[in-house]
Amino acid sequence: NPSMKRIALLFLLAFAAAFTARAEEDGALSLSPAVVMLRGDHGQSTTQTLTLTNGTSRAFEFDLAASDVITRDGKRTFVEAGSIAGSIAATAVFSPTHVRVLPGQSVTATVTVTLPVGSSQRAVVAMFRGTNVVLSGKVPMKASLGSLLTFTSSDNVEMSAAPLVVRPQSASTNLAVWHACTNSGHEPFVAKGVMAIVDGAGALVGKSNLESHRLLPGESEQLGGEYVGELEPGRYRVVVTYDYEGRTLTRSAEVQVR
């Protein structure tokens, strides 16, 4: 599908955590808020204000449009508005639908979206799609940025996780763990993880916070991280606990440090 590939390419270029797109080396474009988490019933509408700031030395122009964010084979995919049943993007109304932002200035736009009755979709991205070509180094490109809106309409939240894979501490690396985690429910959530190290006597040795991850329904990610401390030789239990939407999930594994 050419349109799907085009959207995916735009996101590979511009849909980063900080939602910035660099133009030359003189500054950045930024869009806020980066993520909006909404809760309500099917059929309800919401209006959000988005602010685009131009920190570069040139003017930019953008068309505003929405794309649905869905999960296929455990990964996010972005599809054109109206191309799937229950499309949230198809309900999007922008004001204005085109903006021009001068160097050092900001512009605002509003987007109104509705969670359709009976829809299983839970995410949409409000896109600012660049219409003028700029140079990034010597490469011509169009800057595109997006704000992710997620919807929660029930308490059907569930997370599943594979057993932990442990990389033992070595002379050159810290102990690390990771495993596949999946949003196996119907609603999006953010998983906040903590790794705890317990010694053979059951005493807590230390903790490390893990990077938080947002998971849409059906989405899978490799979660985990490194323990920030150095362990003495001995046998330990690694306990990883995730908090998500008031629920917890725990996985543990034994490890020998030599």
Short mmCIF file of C-alpha atoms in Angstrom, two decimals:
data_model
loop_
_atom_site.label_atom_id
_atom_site.label_comp_id
_atom_site.label_asym_id
_atom_site.label_seq_id
_atom_site.Cartn_x
_atom_site.Cartn_y
_atom_site.Cartn_z
CA ASN A 1 0.00 0.00 0.00
CA PRO A 2 1.87 3.15 -1.18
CA SER A 3 0.01 5.54 1.13
CA MET A 4 0.77 3.36 4.18
CA LYS A 5 4.44 3.18 3.22
CA ARG A 6 4.55 6.95 2.80
CA ILE A 7 3.12 7.51 6.27
CA ALA A 8 5.52 4.99 7.79
CA LEU A 9 8.45 6.78 6.12
CA LEU A 10 7.33 10.12 7.49
CA PHE A 11 7.34 8.65 10.98
CA LEU A 12 10.76 7.07 10.54
CA LEU A 13 12.04 10.54 9.68
CA ALA A 14 10.13 12.63 12.17
CA PHE A 15 7.96 10.77 14.73
CA ALA A 16 10.48 10.68 17.62
CA ALA A 17 9.88 10.78 21.37
CA ALA A 18 10.64 14.48 21.57
CA PHE A 19 8.67 15.15 18.38
CA THR A 20 11.36 17.41 16.86
CA ALA A 21 12.51 17.76 13.29
CA ARG A 22 15.86 19.37 12.63
CA ALA A 23 16.35 21.77 9.73
CA GLU A 24 20.00 22.40 8.86
CA GLU A 25 21.82 22.86 12.20
CA ASP A 26 20.28 26.13 13.40
CA GLY A 27 17.45 24.87 15.58
CA ALA A 28 14.44 22.63 15.61
CA LEU A 29 10.73 22.45 15.08
CA SER A 30 8.75 21.17 18.06
CA LEU A 31 5.14 20.19 18.55
CA SER A 32 3.41 20.06 21.92
CA PRO A 33 1.85 18.24 23.58
CA ALA A 34 3.68 15.19 22.29
CA VAL A 35 1.12 12.78 23.75
CA VAL A 36 -2.44 13.29 24.98
CA MET A 37 -4.01 10.51 27.08
CA LEU A 38 -7.81 10.63 27.08
CA ARG A 39 -10.47 8.66 28.94
CA GLY A 40 -14.16 8.59 28.09
CA ASP A 41 -17.01 6.73 26.46
CA HIS A 42 -17.56 5.79 22.83
CA GLY A 43 -19.32 8.61 20.99
CA GLN A 44 -17.64 11.34 23.02
CA SER A 45 -15.64 14.09 21.32
CA THR A 46 -12.60 16.00 22.52
CA THR A 47 -10.91 19.16 21.28
CA GLN A 48 -7.18 19.58 21.81
CA THR A 49 -4.93 22.58 21.15
CA LEU A 50 -1.58 21.86 19.52
CA THR A 51 1.33 24.31 19.45
CA LEU A 52 4.03 24.22 16.78
CA THR A 53 7.21 26.20 17.55
CA ASN A 54 9.78 27.11 14.92
CA GLY A 55 13.27 27.38 16.39
CA THR A 56 14.94 27.47 12.98
CA SER A 57 15.98 30.36 10.73
CA ARG A 58 13.44 29.67 7.98
CA ALA A 59 9.68 29.61 7.52
CA PHE A 60 7.73 26.36 7.27
CA GLU A 61 4.28 25.48 6.00
CA PHE A 62 2.20 22.47 7.00
CA ASP A 63 -1.04 20.77 6.07
CA LEU A 64 -2.87 19.27 9.05
CA ALA A 65 -4.32 15.77 8.82
CA ALA A 66 -4.95 12.72 11.01
CA SER A 67 -3.90 9.08 10.66
CA ASP A 68 -5.04 6.08 12.67
CA VAL A 69 -2.46 4.23 14.77
CA ILE A 70 -3.11 0.50 14.84
CA THR A 71 -1.22 -2.65 15.83
CA ARG A 72 -0.33 -5.40 13.39
CA ASP A 73 1.83 -8.38 14.32
CA GLY A 74 2.66 -6.66 17.62
CA LYS A 75 3.96 -3.45 16.01
CA ARG A 76 2.46 -0.03 15.41
CA THR A 77 1.31 0.84 11.93
CA PHE A 78 -0.05 4.16 10.66
CA VAL A 79 -2.91 4.11 8.17
CA GLU A 80 -4.89 6.70 6.25
CA ALA A 81 -8.05 8.10 7.81
CA GLY A 82 -11.13 6.06 6.95
CA SER A 83 -9.21 3.04 5.64
CA ILE A 84 -10.17 0.84 8.63
CA ALA A 85 -13.41 0.13 10.45
CA GLY A 86 -14.03 2.43 13.41
CA SER A 87 -11.47 4.98 12.18
CA ILE A 88 -10.87 7.72 14.72
CA ALA A 89 -8.87 9.75 12.19
CA ALA A 90 -11.91 9.93 9.90
CA THR A 91 -13.69 12.03 12.56
CA ALA A 92 -10.85 14.57 12.89
CA VAL A 93 -11.64 18.23 12.27
CA PHE A 94 -8.72 20.70 12.25
CA SER A 95 -8.83 24.46 12.56
CA PRO A 96 -7.02 25.76 10.62
CA THR A 97 -6.14 23.02 8.11
CA HIS A 98 -2.95 24.76 6.93
CA VAL A 99 -0.42 26.81 8.90
CA ARG A 100 2.68 28.88 8.18
CA VAL A 101 5.15 29.42 11.01
CA LEU A 102 7.88 32.05 10.78
CA PRO A 103 11.36 31.71 12.33
CA GLY A 104 11.30 32.09 16.11
CA GLN A 105 7.49 32.05 16.27
CA SER A 106 4.74 29.60 17.26
CA VAL A 107 1.34 28.79 15.81
CA THR A 108 -1.58 26.94 17.35
CA ALA A 109 -4.26 24.74 15.86
CA THR A 110 -7.11 22.74 17.30
CA VAL A 111 -8.17 19.22 16.46
CA THR A 112 -11.51 17.68 17.40
CA VAL A 113 -11.81 13.90 17.30
CA THR A 114 -14.50 11.42 18.30
CA LEU A 115 -14.14 7.82 19.47
CA PRO A 116 -16.71 6.13 17.20
CA VAL A 117 -19.39 3.96 18.80
CA GLY A 118 -18.26 0.33 18.76
CA SER A 119 -14.74 1.15 17.58
CA SER A 120 -11.86 -1.03 18.78
CA GLN A 121 -9.31 1.62 17.76
CA ARG A 122 -7.55 3.45 20.56
CA ALA A 123 -5.04 5.85 19.00
CA VAL A 124 -4.76 8.56 16.38
CA VAL A 125 -1.97 10.93 15.41
CA ALA A 126 -2.57 14.57 14.53
CA MET A 127 -0.03 15.26 11.80
CA PHE A 128 1.60 18.50 10.68
CA ARG A 129 2.78 17.48 7.20
CA GLY A 130 5.37 19.80 5.70
CA THR A 131 4.57 21.24 2.28
CA ASN A 132 7.83 23.09 1.60
CA VAL A 133 11.14 21.36 0.92
CA VAL A 134 14.14 22.13 3.17
CA LEU A 135 17.69 20.84 3.17
CA SER A 136 19.01 18.60 5.94
CA GLY A 137 22.69 18.80 5.11
CA LYS A 138 22.52 18.26 1.35
CA VAL A 139 19.41 16.08 1.46
CA PRO A 140 16.08 17.69 0.51
CA MET A 141 13.22 16.66 2.78
CA LYS A 142 9.86 17.76 4.13
CA ALA A 143 9.53 18.11 7.89
CA SER A 144 6.56 16.33 9.45
CA LEU A 145 5.60 16.15 13.12
CA GLY A 146 2.81 14.45 15.00
CA SER A 147 0.98 14.47 18.32
CA LEU A 148 -0.30 11.09 19.57
CA LEU A 149 -3.77 10.90 21.12
CA THR A 150 -4.74 7.72 22.95
CA PHE A 151 -8.19 6.74 24.22
CA THR A 152 -9.27 4.59 27.16
CA SER A 153 -12.93 3.62 27.46
CA SER A 154 -12.95 0.66 29.87
CA ASP A 155 -11.05 -1.09 32.64
CA ASN A 156 -10.05 -3.97 30.37
CA VAL A 157 -6.32 -3.43 30.89
CA GLU A 158 -3.97 -6.41 30.84
CA MET A 159 -0.24 -6.96 30.37
CA SER A 160 1.49 -10.27 29.71
CA ALA A 161 5.22 -10.95 29.79
CA ALA A 162 7.63 -13.69 28.75
CA PRO A 163 10.22 -15.04 31.23
CA LEU A 164 13.17 -12.79 31.93
CA VAL A 165 16.36 -13.16 29.93
CA VAL A 166 19.38 -12.29 32.11
CA ARG A 167 22.78 -11.04 31.02
CA PRO A 168 25.09 -11.64 33.99
CA GLN A 169 27.50 -9.01 35.21
CA SER A 170 30.96 -9.20 33.66
CA ALA A 171 34.21 -7.28 33.84
CA SER A 172 32.97 -4.93 31.11
CA THR A 173 29.16 -4.91 31.44
CA ASN A 174 26.53 -4.49 34.14
CA LEU A 175 23.86 -7.05 34.83
CA ALA A 176 20.90 -6.59 32.49
CA VAL A 177 17.51 -8.19 31.91
CA TRP A 178 14.94 -8.02 29.14
CA HIS A 179 11.84 -9.85 27.95
CA ALA A 180 8.93 -9.50 25.56
CA CYS A 181 5.94 -7.70 27.07
CA THR A 182 2.55 -7.41 25.39
CA ASN A 183 -0.55 -5.31 25.91
CA SER A 184 -3.02 -8.20 25.93
CA GLY A 185 -6.03 -6.10 26.92
CA HIS A 186 -8.23 -3.64 25.03
CA GLU A 187 -6.89 -0.32 26.36
CA PRO A 188 -3.56 1.54 26.06
CA PHE A 189 -1.29 2.02 29.06
CA VAL A 190 2.17 3.13 30.17
CA ALA A 191 4.26 0.45 31.90
CA LYS A 192 6.65 1.80 34.54
CA GLY A 193 9.24 -0.75 35.63
CA VAL A 194 11.62 -1.23 38.56
CA MET A 195 14.39 -3.82 38.82
CA ALA A 196 15.27 -5.05 42.32
CA ILE A 197 18.27 -7.22 43.25
CA VAL A 198 17.84 -9.56 46.23
CA ASP A 199 20.71 -11.58 47.73
CA GLY A 200 20.68 -15.20 48.87
CA ALA A 201 19.44 -14.21 52.34
CA GLY A 202 16.47 -12.35 50.90
CA ALA A 203 17.88 -8.89 51.62
CA LEU A 204 17.42 -6.08 49.11
CA VAL A 205 20.75 -5.15 47.53
CA GLY A 206 19.59 -2.33 45.29
CA LYS A 207 17.07 -1.03 42.74
CA SER A 208 17.13 0.50 39.28
CA ASN A 209 14.28 2.27 37.52
CA LEU A 210 13.54 1.00 34.03
CA GLU A 211 12.51 3.11 31.07
CA SER A 212 8.75 3.56 30.83
CA HIS A 213 6.98 2.31 27.72
CA ARG A 214 3.60 3.09 26.20
CA LEU A 215 1.84 0.04 24.76
CA LEU A 216 -1.24 0.10 22.56
CA PRO A 217 -3.61 -2.89 22.55
CA GLY A 218 -1.85 -5.82 20.89
CA GLU A 219 1.53 -4.08 20.86
CA SER A 220 4.65 -5.96 22.02
CA GLU A 221 8.03 -4.56 23.03
CA GLN A 222 11.27 -5.85 24.50
CA LEU A 223 11.31 -4.21 27.95
CA GLY A 224 14.08 -4.25 30.54
CA GLY A 225 17.36 -2.52 31.26
CA GLU A 226 20.62 -2.55 33.16
CA TYR A 227 21.21 -2.63 36.89
CA VAL A 228 23.14 0.56 37.65
CA GLY A 229 25.21 -0.85 40.54
CA GLU A 230 28.09 -3.32 40.78
CA LEU A 231 27.42 -6.64 42.49
CA GLU A 232 29.77 -8.68 44.63
CA PRO A 233 30.25 -12.34 43.67
CA GLY A 234 27.33 -14.49 44.78
CA ARG A 235 23.88 -15.72 43.84
CA TYR A 236 21.03 -13.23 43.44
CA ARG A 237 17.41 -13.02 42.43
CA VAL A 238 16.44 -10.32 39.94
CA VAL A 239 12.86 -9.11 40.42
CA VAL A 240 11.26 -6.86 37.79
CA THR A 241 7.94 -5.21 38.61
CA TYR A 242 5.80 -3.12 36.26
CA ASP A 243 3.05 -0.74 37.34
CA TYR A 244 0.36 0.02 34.74
CA GLU A 245 -3.03 1.62 35.26
CA GLY A 246 -3.05 0.68 38.97
CA ARG A 247 -2.09 -2.94 38.27
CA THR A 248 1.22 -4.74 38.73
CA LEU A 249 3.07 -7.52 36.95
CA THR A 250 6.20 -9.21 38.37
CA ARG A 251 8.79 -11.50 36.82
CA SER A 252 11.96 -12.86 38.47
CA ALA A 253 15.03 -14.92 37.66
CA GLU A 254 18.11 -16.30 39.41
CA VAL A 255 21.62 -15.20 38.44
CA GLN A 256 25.11 -16.08 39.57
CA VAL A 257 27.74 -13.33 39.71
CA ARG A 258 31.29 -14.63 39.61
#
